[in-house]
Amino acid sequence: MKLSSPALERNLQQHVRRELRPSPLLWRDYRQHRARWWKRNRNFRGVLGSVYILAVLFCLAVSSRRSFVLLAVVALYASGTALLRCATYCSRVVRGYDRAVLVALPVLDDDYLRHESLSFFRSWAGALAVFLAAYGIYAILYGNLRQDLGAVLVAAVLQTLSGLCIGAAVLVNSPKWNLASAVVPLYGLMIACLFLPEDAQRFLWSATLIMPAGWVAHGFAALAGNADSAEKFWLVPAFIVSAALPFALRRLRLRLVSELESPDGAFAAIFALDEEQEQAPLLNAVGSGQPLVRGVQLARELKGTVWKRLGWIERVIGVLLTDREKVVAEFMLSNELGAWSKKLRIAAVITITGTAITFISPSLPPWLFFVPMLIAALIAAPVLGGSWPGFKGSMAYDLAPPSYACFPISYGEISRVMLKTNLIRALTWAPLALVYAAALAHRSGYSLEYGSGVGLEIVLILMAVQPAIVAGHFSSGTNDTKQINVQVISFFGFGLILLIIMVTAVSMMFIVPTLLVQAVAIAVVFAMSLMGWAVYKVLFERGRIDLLFPARTQ
Amino acid sequence: MRISVESLSKRYGRVHALDDVTLTIEPGQILSLLGVNGAGKTTLLRCLSGVVSGSGSISYDGEKFTRGNMNLRRKIAFLPDFPIAFPHYTVLRHIGMVLRLYEADDPAIEPRVLELLRGFDLLPLVDTPMSKLSRGQAYKTALAGLLAVDAELLLLDEPFASGMDPNGITFLKREARAAASRGHTVIYSTQILDIAETLSDCLLIIERGRVRYYASLSELQGTASRQEGNSVLEQLFEKLRSIPQ
């Protein structure tokens, strides 16, 4: 199935251009709206990005000077990419954008499936190229490329075919399994493998044998003469798995065909929103107690005493907010309301685990100890201001306004809600920050008191920058970086000065760690942050910026 | 194309979106689909296009319609109220894709495509990606593609609430009338009674998934008493509202 008609399009384009050229007005319109070539090749940019990340990983693996690390990275990447590609393919076929576009056009399910499968196999050709490059680099560095060329080809092809087969088999046999739960650890291990001690790397290399991708990698290592020659027999089961590929693909295809044929499966998923909107009044009419639109449900539930029924952080914040501010908070948070207490509990578990590891673990790269703290902070503290769905827009063409812009809610009201909420969230996270900072200080050879002090400074800085973060949230839903006028340029110039002052103040807190300097620095950071928020408020309320941002079209 | 719908029902979970709909639509007509929000208008259009399937049967010129019947599907053009397109496709690429899928990408169609682009004021936008178009422009692009196909049955969901400009609406009305005069059928849903009254040959009112009223406009105008200030359709809706189904 071809989705374009190049000759016809080219002819039509020439006709149109000939017709428009005599009219300067229409010709200018045409030139203004015409897409630039680099904007038409978004896939190309995505591929470049992926190749760049993989290249960095392979360079790191090569620089470790341990031959098996590169192969372990390849095996983990191959397993992860097999699951990810197959899962993406399945969800795209059944519920993807292509399906939504083509479902109303005269396209046979078979043709559609063939079209999607072709693009799927093309993406696997990219994976094959990555495997060829990886095994080729290995042969150059740790073997003899000319001698090992055959082994490189065999390994890359087996890696591709066995990966495809395993991905398809997993999806056929466990269609409801959340593949992200498997893919994320595989990719995580792939990165962690580069920084682990040698013993742990060797263990991970052996552990890759639980996956067919590991069989290929071990077999290739033996073929290249860098492992026990008996290990080359691992290629036999990999070959058997690869040979089962037609069978696995046929099973997968049957599953997809049955899903596509189901009248209420794929179609309901694609048009879910429309149907919900269409049915809502009917549901009410038949007396269903479960409205379909989540926002409606929330709005109904959040009347009166509902804040008292939420978690303890929500209850504290509920006391601080006025009735009007509660309404604003409910709107801006949508379905995120009620998650703060739960997030703090998760962060507490991560912090306690991380603290224990920091105290008792053997030698590991120092940066690894900061990771749990960072994760806990991102979960529980308003590091980036928190998640506020009210700032997001809806699916639309062209430019879309953020949700709050369509309702009579002021900059000040939203800011007050966010500031009160974020200050309480920062305070509730503070004990965790202090404990973990003390543990990190202990690990680094400093006193516990020193660590707690640094932790406290971090909490105070986080609280002081909140006004600027709030302004940043407003900015994310505007075209302020694209609509250039005198006021906007002046604001960004002023904002840059404020930022420099804030960075200087924060630096002084750590360079001159006296109580007076620290207190003054925090006050300066807060004052600059507040000034930035206030100046943006003036721009915002005087209408110097548009509340529009590029719409989410997919 | 003669359309026969026999006992068509469609359920979404517990909700009857369409409930035992039976009707026949003669070729060469413009049919206006009316009804309150959630009555089942969109579902009926989706069933007629094959996007969703319900129980019962739909036949076109006596031939039973299924989603897999490509010969029939190439005779039907369906445009949802929110046209879905590949955002990175340009206007021309989108139209090219539609023509290709309808197997109508013949060089002889070029003058017709140009005429439609001209009629919808889309000429300066031909190389613009769909994601950069306004809702009305995107709707006009999708419409231009489908009108170029010249399908025997044109199904349009809320075309007059699609954000199209007055020129686009006028052009669409002219194209709909021209299609009907060629023996093609146009079925569209709308909430605007004035348009339904001036554009349509037939009216189909749906309520809670059932056909509440189905007659030609001339028949309705013949039976209705002229009241000052109220159009014939407004009177009909008021009357239907006062009588429970």
PDB file of N, CA, C and O in Angstrom, chain A residues 2-5 8-9 11 13 15-16 19-20 29-30 33-35 97-98 103 105-108 263-264 267 271 274-275 278-279 282 397-398, chain B residues 10 12 38 43 46 51 53 67-68 70 73 82-83 85-87 93 97 99-100 102 105 110 114 118 123-125 127-131 133:
ATOM      1  N   LYS A   2       0.703   2.072  -1.035  1.00  0.00           N
ATOM      2  CA  LYS A   2       1.501   3.301  -1.104  1.00  0.00           C
ATOM      3  C   LYS A   2       0.658   4.447  -0.577  1.00  0.00           C
ATOM      4  O   LYS A   2      -0.510   4.569  -0.934  1.00  0.00           O
ATOM      5  N   LEU A   3       1.281   5.265   0.250  1.00  0.00           N
ATOM      6  CA  LEU A   3       0.507   6.342   0.851  1.00  0.00           C
ATOM      7  C   LEU A   3       0.759   7.680   0.178  1.00  0.00           C
ATOM      8  O   LEU A   3       0.461   8.715   0.749  1.00  0.00           O
ATOM      9  N   SER A   4       1.320   7.667  -0.990  1.00  0.00           N
ATOM     10  CA  SER A   4       1.523   8.954  -1.659  1.00  0.00           C
ATOM     11  C   SER A   4       1.459   8.750  -3.169  1.00  0.00           C
ATOM     12  O   SER A   4       1.541   7.631  -3.662  1.00  0.00           O
ATOM     13  N   SER A   5       1.325   9.871  -3.827  1.00  0.00           N
ATOM     14  CA  SER A   5       1.249   9.833  -5.266  1.00  0.00           C
ATOM     15  C   SER A   5       2.192  10.916  -5.790  1.00  0.00           C
ATOM     16  O   SER A   5       1.755  12.004  -6.173  1.00  0.00           O
ATOM     17  N   LEU A   8       1.657  12.919  -9.179  1.00  0.00           N
ATOM     18  CA  LEU A   8       0.482  13.793  -9.133  1.00  0.00           C
ATOM     19  C   LEU A   8       0.752  15.004  -8.243  1.00  0.00           C
ATOM     20  O   LEU A   8       0.436  16.149  -8.606  1.00  0.00           O
ATOM     21  N   GLU A   9       1.358  14.766  -7.105  1.00  0.00           N
ATOM     22  CA  GLU A   9       1.645  15.871  -6.181  1.00  0.00           C
ATOM     23  C   GLU A   9       2.589  16.880  -6.821  1.00  0.00           C
ATOM     24  O   GLU A   9       2.415  18.094  -6.677  1.00  0.00           O
ATOM     25  N   ASN A  11       3.045  17.470 -10.069  1.00  0.00           N
ATOM     26  CA  ASN A  11       2.332  18.219 -11.116  1.00  0.00           C
ATOM     27  C   ASN A  11       1.435  19.286 -10.520  1.00  0.00           C
ATOM     28  O   ASN A  11       1.403  20.425 -10.982  1.00  0.00           O
ATOM     29  N   GLN A  13       1.693  20.686  -7.647  1.00  0.00           N
ATOM     30  CA  GLN A  13       2.509  21.747  -7.051  1.00  0.00           C
ATOM     31  C   GLN A  13       2.952  22.753  -8.111  1.00  0.00           C
ATOM     32  O   GLN A  13       2.894  23.969  -7.899  1.00  0.00           O
ATOM     33  N   HIS A  15       1.472  23.366 -11.000  1.00  0.00           N
ATOM     34  CA  HIS A  15       0.288  24.121 -11.432  1.00  0.00           C
ATOM     35  C   HIS A  15      -0.019  25.242 -10.443  1.00  0.00           C
ATOM     36  O   HIS A  15      -0.263  26.382 -10.831  1.00  0.00           O
ATOM     37  N   VAL A  16      -0.015  24.866  -9.160  1.00  0.00           N
ATOM     38  CA  VAL A  16      -0.359  25.850  -8.116  1.00  0.00           C
ATOM     39  C   VAL A  16       0.643  26.999  -8.124  1.00  0.00           C
ATOM     40  O   VAL A  16       0.267  28.170  -8.086  1.00  0.00           O
ATOM     41  N   GLU A  19       0.082  29.297 -10.883  1.00  0.00           N
ATOM     42  CA  GLU A  19      -1.118  30.111 -10.702  1.00  0.00           C
ATOM     43  C   GLU A  19      -0.909  31.209  -9.658  1.00  0.00           C
ATOM     44  O   GLU A  19      -1.479  32.302  -9.773  1.00  0.00           O
ATOM     45  N   LEU A  20      -0.098  30.913  -8.654  1.00  0.00           N
ATOM     46  CA  LEU A  20       0.083  31.889  -7.569  1.00  0.00           C
ATOM     47  C   LEU A  20       1.094  32.982  -7.922  1.00  0.00           C
ATOM     48  O   LEU A  20       0.996  34.114  -7.455  1.00  0.00           O
ATOM     49  N   ASP A  29       1.888  34.779   0.535  1.00  0.00           N
ATOM     50  CA  ASP A  29       1.176  33.859   1.437  1.00  0.00           C
ATOM     51  C   ASP A  29       1.757  32.446   1.336  1.00  0.00           C
ATOM     52  O   ASP A  29       2.029  31.789   2.337  1.00  0.00           O
ATOM     53  N   TYR A  30       1.939  32.008   0.089  1.00  0.00           N
ATOM     54  CA  TYR A  30       2.449  30.657  -0.158  1.00  0.00           C
ATOM     55  C   TYR A  30       3.845  30.489   0.463  1.00  0.00           C
ATOM     56  O   TYR A  30       4.113  29.509   1.155  1.00  0.00           O
ATOM     57  N   HIS A  33       3.820  30.262   4.296  1.00  0.00           N
ATOM     58  CA  HIS A  33       3.272  29.046   4.902  1.00  0.00           C
ATOM     59  C   HIS A  33       4.046  27.775   4.558  1.00  0.00           C
ATOM     60  O   HIS A  33       3.881  26.756   5.215  1.00  0.00           O
ATOM     61  N   ARG A  34       4.876  27.849   3.520  1.00  0.00           N
ATOM     62  CA  ARG A  34       5.563  26.636   3.036  1.00  0.00           C
ATOM     63  C   ARG A  34       6.494  26.069   4.117  1.00  0.00           C
ATOM     64  O   ARG A  34       7.204  26.828   4.787  1.00  0.00           O
ATOM     65  N   ALA A  35       6.465  24.760   4.279  1.00  0.00           N
ATOM     66  CA  ALA A  35       7.312  24.130   5.298  1.00  0.00           C
ATOM     67  C   ALA A  35       8.751  24.073   4.815  1.00  0.00           C
ATOM     68  O   ALA A  35       9.009  23.832   3.637  1.00  0.00           O
ATOM     69  N   TYR A  97      -1.691   6.345  15.682  1.00  0.00           N
ATOM     70  CA  TYR A  97      -2.163   7.477  14.894  1.00  0.00           C
ATOM     71  C   TYR A  97      -2.438   7.069  13.453  1.00  0.00           C
ATOM     72  O   TYR A  97      -3.399   7.525  12.841  1.00  0.00           O
ATOM     73  N   ASP A  98      -1.595   6.179  12.924  1.00  0.00           N
ATOM     74  CA  ASP A  98      -1.798   5.711  11.547  1.00  0.00           C
ATOM     75  C   ASP A  98      -3.180   5.088  11.402  1.00  0.00           C
ATOM     76  O   ASP A  98      -3.882   5.313  10.425  1.00  0.00           O
ATOM     77  N   VAL A 103      -8.374   4.664   9.206  1.00  0.00           N
ATOM     78  CA  VAL A 103      -9.564   3.845   9.457  1.00  0.00           C
ATOM     79  C   VAL A 103     -10.773   4.324   8.659  1.00  0.00           C
ATOM     80  O   VAL A 103     -11.638   3.525   8.283  1.00  0.00           O
ATOM     81  N   LEU A 105     -10.622   5.633   5.710  1.00  0.00           N
ATOM     82  CA  LEU A 105     -10.315   5.575   4.274  1.00  0.00           C
ATOM     83  C   LEU A 105     -10.395   4.127   3.795  1.00  0.00           C
ATOM     84  O   LEU A 105     -10.283   3.198   4.593  1.00  0.00           O
ATOM     85  N   PRO A 106     -10.593   3.935   2.500  1.00  0.00           N
ATOM     86  CA  PRO A 106     -10.779   2.559   2.014  1.00  0.00           C
ATOM     87  C   PRO A 106      -9.474   1.760   1.998  1.00  0.00           C
ATOM     88  O   PRO A 106      -8.809   1.659   0.975  1.00  0.00           O
ATOM     89  N   VAL A 107      -9.114   1.253   3.145  1.00  0.00           N
ATOM     90  CA  VAL A 107      -7.879   0.465   3.261  1.00  0.00           C
ATOM     91  C   VAL A 107      -8.231  -0.864   3.914  1.00  0.00           C
ATOM     92  O   VAL A 107      -8.843  -0.888   4.984  1.00  0.00           O
ATOM     93  N   LEU A 108      -7.852  -1.949   3.282  1.00  0.00           N
ATOM     94  CA  LEU A 108      -8.093  -3.279   3.858  1.00  0.00           C
ATOM     95  C   LEU A 108      -7.199  -3.477   5.072  1.00  0.00           C
ATOM     96  O   LEU A 108      -6.058  -2.997   5.086  1.00  0.00           O
ATOM     97  N   PRO A 263     -14.875  -5.298  16.651  1.00  0.00           N
ATOM     98  CA  PRO A 263     -15.544  -4.015  16.404  1.00  0.00           C
ATOM     99  C   PRO A 263     -15.418  -3.047  17.553  1.00  0.00           C
ATOM    100  O   PRO A 263     -15.425  -1.845  17.355  1.00  0.00           O
ATOM    101  N   ASP A 264     -15.313  -3.546  18.763  1.00  0.00           N
ATOM    102  CA  ASP A 264     -15.275  -2.628  19.899  1.00  0.00           C
ATOM    103  C   ASP A 264     -13.892  -2.509  20.516  1.00  0.00           C
ATOM    104  O   ASP A 264     -13.721  -1.906  21.557  1.00  0.00           O
ATOM    105  N   PHE A 267     -11.325   0.220  17.432  1.00  0.00           N
ATOM    106  CA  PHE A 267     -12.058   1.421  17.058  1.00  0.00           C
ATOM    107  C   PHE A 267     -12.481   2.206  18.283  1.00  0.00           C
ATOM    108  O   PHE A 267     -12.409   3.413  18.316  1.00  0.00           O
ATOM    109  N   PHE A 271     -11.420   6.091  19.004  1.00  0.00           N
ATOM    110  CA  PHE A 271     -12.434   7.145  19.106  1.00  0.00           C
ATOM    111  C   PHE A 271     -12.968   7.261  20.531  1.00  0.00           C
ATOM    112  O   PHE A 271     -14.065   7.737  20.742  1.00  0.00           O
ATOM    113  N   ASP A 274     -14.312  10.738  21.774  1.00  0.00           N
ATOM    114  CA  ASP A 274     -15.556  11.146  21.135  1.00  0.00           C
ATOM    115  C   ASP A 274     -16.728  10.390  21.727  1.00  0.00           C
ATOM    116  O   ASP A 274     -17.763  10.952  22.025  1.00  0.00           O
ATOM    117  N   GLU A 275     -16.547   9.082  21.868  1.00  0.00           N
ATOM    118  CA  GLU A 275     -17.651   8.260  22.349  1.00  0.00           C
ATOM    119  C   GLU A 275     -18.020   8.635  23.768  1.00  0.00           C
ATOM    120  O   GLU A 275     -19.178   8.711  24.123  1.00  0.00           O
ATOM    121  N   GLU A 278     -19.984  11.681  23.650  1.00  0.00           N
ATOM    122  CA  GLU A 278     -21.290  11.459  23.077  1.00  0.00           C
ATOM    123  C   GLU A 278     -22.206  10.737  24.065  1.00  0.00           C
ATOM    124  O   GLU A 278     -23.394  10.967  24.111  1.00  0.00           O
ATOM    125  N   GLN A 279     -21.606   9.857  24.863  1.00  0.00           N
ATOM    126  CA  GLN A 279     -22.427   9.038  25.723  1.00  0.00           C
ATOM    127  C   GLN A 279     -22.741   9.675  27.066  1.00  0.00           C
ATOM    128  O   GLN A 279     -23.658   9.251  27.741  1.00  0.00           O
ATOM    129  N   LEU A 282     -26.252  10.404  27.890  1.00  0.00           N
ATOM    130  CA  LEU A 282     -27.036   9.177  27.901  1.00  0.00           C
ATOM    131  C   LEU A 282     -26.797   8.402  29.188  1.00  0.00           C
ATOM    132  O   LEU A 282     -27.711   7.865  29.784  1.00  0.00           O
ATOM    133  N   TYR A 397      -5.271  21.817  16.454  1.00  0.00           N
ATOM    134  CA  TYR A 397      -4.388  22.207  15.364  1.00  0.00           C
ATOM    135  C   TYR A 397      -3.704  23.512  15.735  1.00  0.00           C
ATOM    136  O   TYR A 397      -4.141  24.233  16.626  1.00  0.00           O
ATOM    137  N   ASP A 398      -2.656  23.824  14.986  1.00  0.00           N
ATOM    138  CA  ASP A 398      -2.001  25.109  15.076  1.00  0.00           C
ATOM    139  C   ASP A 398      -1.526  25.386  16.504  1.00  0.00           C
ATOM    140  O   ASP A 398      -0.840  24.591  17.087  1.00  0.00           O
TER     141      ASP A 398
ATOM    142  N   LYS B  10     -26.212  -0.452  17.745  1.00  0.00           N
ATOM    143  CA  LYS B  10     -24.810  -0.356  18.152  1.00  0.00           C
ATOM    144  C   LYS B  10     -24.773   0.007  19.623  1.00  0.00           C
ATOM    145  O   LYS B  10     -25.434   0.962  20.055  1.00  0.00           O
ATOM    146  N   TYR B  12     -22.288   0.807  23.043  1.00  0.00           N
ATOM    147  CA  TYR B  12     -20.988   1.059  23.659  1.00  0.00           C
ATOM    148  C   TYR B  12     -21.151   0.676  25.121  1.00  0.00           C
ATOM    149  O   TYR B  12     -21.731   1.430  25.896  1.00  0.00           O
ATOM    150  N   GLY B  38     -25.479  13.492  21.624  1.00  0.00           N
ATOM    151  CA  GLY B  38     -25.502  12.134  22.175  1.00  0.00           C
ATOM    152  C   GLY B  38     -26.647  11.284  21.654  1.00  0.00           C
ATOM    153  O   GLY B  38     -26.896  10.191  22.172  1.00  0.00           O
ATOM    154  N   THR B  43     -22.580   8.100  15.494  1.00  0.00           N
ATOM    155  CA  THR B  43     -22.475   6.637  15.426  1.00  0.00           C
ATOM    156  C   THR B  43     -23.094   6.123  14.130  1.00  0.00           C
ATOM    157  O   THR B  43     -22.546   5.208  13.495  1.00  0.00           O
ATOM    158  N   ARG B  46     -20.681   6.759  11.389  1.00  0.00           N
ATOM    159  CA  ARG B  46     -19.550   5.820  11.486  1.00  0.00           C
ATOM    160  C   ARG B  46     -19.946   4.426  11.017  1.00  0.00           C
ATOM    161  O   ARG B  46     -19.157   3.719  10.398  1.00  0.00           O
ATOM    162  N   VAL B  51     -16.544   2.512   9.807  1.00  0.00           N
ATOM    163  CA  VAL B  51     -15.561   2.757  10.873  1.00  0.00           C
ATOM    164  C   VAL B  51     -15.916   1.925  12.106  1.00  0.00           C
ATOM    165  O   VAL B  51     -15.051   1.354  12.757  1.00  0.00           O
ATOM    166  N   SER B  53     -18.833  -1.142  13.521  1.00  0.00           N
ATOM    167  CA  SER B  53     -19.842  -2.057  13.000  1.00  0.00           C
ATOM    168  C   SER B  53     -20.795  -2.433  14.123  1.00  0.00           C
ATOM    169  O   SER B  53     -20.374  -2.665  15.247  1.00  0.00           O
ATOM    170  N   ARG B  67     -16.887  -3.886   6.324  1.00  0.00           N
ATOM    171  CA  ARG B  67     -15.688  -3.056   6.290  1.00  0.00           C
ATOM    172  C   ARG B  67     -14.669  -3.565   5.268  1.00  0.00           C
ATOM    173  O   ARG B  67     -13.897  -2.806   4.702  1.00  0.00           O
ATOM    174  N   GLY B  68     -14.680  -4.872   5.053  1.00  0.00           N
ATOM    175  CA  GLY B  68     -13.698  -5.444   4.130  1.00  0.00           C
ATOM    176  C   GLY B  68     -14.079  -5.315   2.661  1.00  0.00           C
ATOM    177  O   GLY B  68     -13.281  -5.657   1.781  1.00  0.00           O
ATOM    178  N   MET B  70     -13.987  -3.549  -0.247  1.00  0.00           N
ATOM    179  CA  MET B  70     -13.282  -2.358  -0.725  1.00  0.00           C
ATOM    180  C   MET B  70     -13.975  -1.690  -1.903  1.00  0.00           C
ATOM    181  O   MET B  70     -13.897  -0.473  -2.055  1.00  0.00           O
ATOM    182  N   ARG B  73     -16.364   0.482  -0.259  1.00  0.00           N
ATOM    183  CA  ARG B  73     -15.731   1.536   0.556  1.00  0.00           C
ATOM    184  C   ARG B  73     -15.126   2.622  -0.307  1.00  0.00           C
ATOM    185  O   ARG B  73     -15.025   3.772   0.124  1.00  0.00           O
ATOM    186  N   PHE B  82     -13.708  16.026  13.509  1.00  0.00           N
ATOM    187  CA  PHE B  82     -12.339  16.507  13.748  1.00  0.00           C
ATOM    188  C   PHE B  82     -11.431  15.711  12.814  1.00  0.00           C
ATOM    189  O   PHE B  82     -11.067  14.602  13.118  1.00  0.00           O
ATOM    190  N   PRO B  83     -11.111  16.265  11.645  1.00  0.00           N
ATOM    191  CA  PRO B  83     -10.361  15.452  10.670  1.00  0.00           C
ATOM    192  C   PRO B  83      -8.991  15.039  11.225  1.00  0.00           C
ATOM    193  O   PRO B  83      -8.285  15.858  11.800  1.00  0.00           O
ATOM    194  N   ALA B  85      -5.296  13.705  10.449  1.00  0.00           N
ATOM    195  CA  ALA B  85      -4.336  13.633   9.340  1.00  0.00           C
ATOM    196  C   ALA B  85      -2.936  13.488   9.910  1.00  0.00           C
ATOM    197  O   ALA B  85      -2.713  13.781  11.079  1.00  0.00           O
ATOM    198  N   PHE B  86      -2.020  13.031   9.087  1.00  0.00           N
ATOM    199  CA  PHE B  86      -0.632  12.965   9.538  1.00  0.00           C
ATOM    200  C   PHE B  86      -0.114  14.401   9.662  1.00  0.00           C
ATOM    201  O   PHE B  86      -0.119  15.139   8.670  1.00  0.00           O
ATOM    202  N   PRO B  87       0.320  14.800  10.848  1.00  0.00           N
ATOM    203  CA  PRO B  87       0.648  16.219  11.049  1.00  0.00           C
ATOM    204  C   PRO B  87       1.786  16.724  10.173  1.00  0.00           C
ATOM    205  O   PRO B  87       1.833  17.902   9.837  1.00  0.00           O
ATOM    206  N   ARG B  93       0.333  16.628  -0.053  1.00  0.00           N
ATOM    207  CA  ARG B  93       0.653  15.231   0.246  1.00  0.00           C
ATOM    208  C   ARG B  93      -0.575  14.512   0.816  1.00  0.00           C
ATOM    209  O   ARG B  93      -0.856  13.361   0.493  1.00  0.00           O
ATOM    210  N   MET B  97      -2.414  11.434  -0.834  1.00  0.00           N
ATOM    211  CA  MET B  97      -2.614  10.164  -0.133  1.00  0.00           C
ATOM    212  C   MET B  97      -4.062   9.688  -0.270  1.00  0.00           C
ATOM    213  O   MET B  97      -4.315   8.507  -0.560  1.00  0.00           O
ATOM    214  N   LEU B  99      -6.234  10.458  -2.601  1.00  0.00           N
ATOM    215  CA  LEU B  99      -6.499  10.037  -3.988  1.00  0.00           C
ATOM    216  C   LEU B  99      -5.885   8.678  -4.260  1.00  0.00           C
ATOM    217  O   LEU B  99      -6.480   7.820  -4.923  1.00  0.00           O
ATOM    218  N   ARG B 100      -4.707   8.486  -3.737  1.00  0.00           N
ATOM    219  CA  ARG B 100      -4.015   7.210  -3.937  1.00  0.00           C
ATOM    220  C   ARG B 100      -4.821   6.067  -3.320  1.00  0.00           C
ATOM    221  O   ARG B 100      -5.007   5.012  -3.923  1.00  0.00           O
ATOM    222  N   TYR B 102      -7.954   5.962  -2.718  1.00  0.00           N
ATOM    223  CA  TYR B 102      -9.213   5.748  -3.439  1.00  0.00           C
ATOM    224  C   TYR B 102      -8.948   5.326  -4.889  1.00  0.00           C
ATOM    225  O   TYR B 102      -9.873   5.247  -5.682  1.00  0.00           O
ATOM    226  N   ASP B 105      -5.784   8.587  -8.274  1.00  0.00           N
ATOM    227  CA  ASP B 105      -4.652   9.502  -8.521  1.00  0.00           C
ATOM    228  C   ASP B 105      -4.242   9.485  -9.997  1.00  0.00           C
ATOM    229  O   ASP B 105      -3.082   9.270 -10.344  1.00  0.00           O
ATOM    230  N   GLU B 110      -6.181  16.244 -12.001  1.00  0.00           N
ATOM    231  CA  GLU B 110      -5.480  17.474 -11.585  1.00  0.00           C
ATOM    232  C   GLU B 110      -6.346  18.733 -11.695  1.00  0.00           C
ATOM    233  O   GLU B 110      -6.402  19.522 -10.737  1.00  0.00           O
ATOM    234  N   LEU B 114      -7.278  21.193  -8.520  1.00  0.00           N
ATOM    235  CA  LEU B 114      -6.981  22.632  -8.537  1.00  0.00           C
ATOM    236  C   LEU B 114      -8.254  23.451  -8.314  1.00  0.00           C
ATOM    237  O   LEU B 114      -8.232  24.458  -7.583  1.00  0.00           O
ATOM    238  N   ARG B 118      -8.776  25.937  -5.237  1.00  0.00           N
ATOM    239  CA  ARG B 118      -9.148  27.331  -5.506  1.00  0.00           C
ATOM    240  C   ARG B 118     -10.431  27.665  -4.738  1.00  0.00           C
ATOM    241  O   ARG B 118     -10.530  28.687  -4.074  1.00  0.00           O
ATOM    242  N   LEU B 123      -4.956  27.385  -2.099  1.00  0.00           N
ATOM    243  CA  LEU B 123      -3.783  27.407  -2.990  1.00  0.00           C
ATOM    244  C   LEU B 123      -2.492  27.843  -2.285  1.00  0.00           C
ATOM    245  O   LEU B 123      -1.463  27.171  -2.409  1.00  0.00           O
ATOM    246  N   PRO B 124      -2.507  28.929  -1.498  1.00  0.00           N
ATOM    247  CA  PRO B 124      -1.232  29.332  -0.881  1.00  0.00           C
ATOM    248  C   PRO B 124      -0.754  28.376   0.209  1.00  0.00           C
ATOM    249  O   PRO B 124       0.359  28.498   0.693  1.00  0.00           O
ATOM    250  N   LEU B 125      -1.603  27.425   0.586  1.00  0.00           N
ATOM    251  CA  LEU B 125      -1.243  26.538   1.701  1.00  0.00           C
ATOM    252  C   LEU B 125      -0.803  25.155   1.238  1.00  0.00           C
ATOM    253  O   LEU B 125      -0.592  24.275   2.067  1.00  0.00           O
ATOM    254  N   ASP B 127       1.825  23.717   0.342  1.00  0.00           N
ATOM    255  CA  ASP B 127       3.047  23.123   0.883  1.00  0.00           C
ATOM    256  C   ASP B 127       3.163  23.320   2.397  1.00  0.00           C
ATOM    257  O   ASP B 127       4.253  23.249   2.965  1.00  0.00           O
ATOM    258  N   THR B 128       2.039  23.581   3.038  1.00  0.00           N
ATOM    259  CA  THR B 128       2.041  23.787   4.489  1.00  0.00           C
ATOM    260  C   THR B 128       1.726  22.471   5.193  1.00  0.00           C
ATOM    261  O   THR B 128       0.816  21.755   4.771  1.00  0.00           O
ATOM    262  N   PRO B 129       2.470  22.122   6.260  1.00  0.00           N
ATOM    263  CA  PRO B 129       2.138  20.884   6.977  1.00  0.00           C
ATOM    264  C   PRO B 129       0.768  20.985   7.648  1.00  0.00           C
ATOM    265  O   PRO B 129       0.368  22.072   8.075  1.00  0.00           O
ATOM    266  N   MET B 130       0.097  19.863   7.760  1.00  0.00           N
ATOM    267  CA  MET B 130      -1.241  19.843   8.363  1.00  0.00           C
ATOM    268  C   MET B 130      -1.212  20.379   9.796  1.00  0.00           C
ATOM    269  O   MET B 130      -2.177  20.981  10.256  1.00  0.00           O
ATOM    270  N   SER B 131      -0.116  20.129  10.504  1.00  0.00           N
ATOM    271  CA  SER B 131      -0.046  20.567  11.906  1.00  0.00           C
ATOM    272  C   SER B 131      -0.044  22.083  12.030  1.00  0.00           C
ATOM    273  O   SER B 131      -0.279  22.621  13.106  1.00  0.00           O
ATOM    274  N   LEU B 133      -1.947  24.073  10.203  1.00  0.00           N
ATOM    275  CA  LEU B 133      -3.206  24.641   9.724  1.00  0.00           C
ATOM    276  C   LEU B 133      -4.146  24.914  10.891  1.00  0.00           C
ATOM    277  O   LEU B 133      -4.066  24.253  11.925  1.00  0.00           O
TER     278      LEU B 133
END
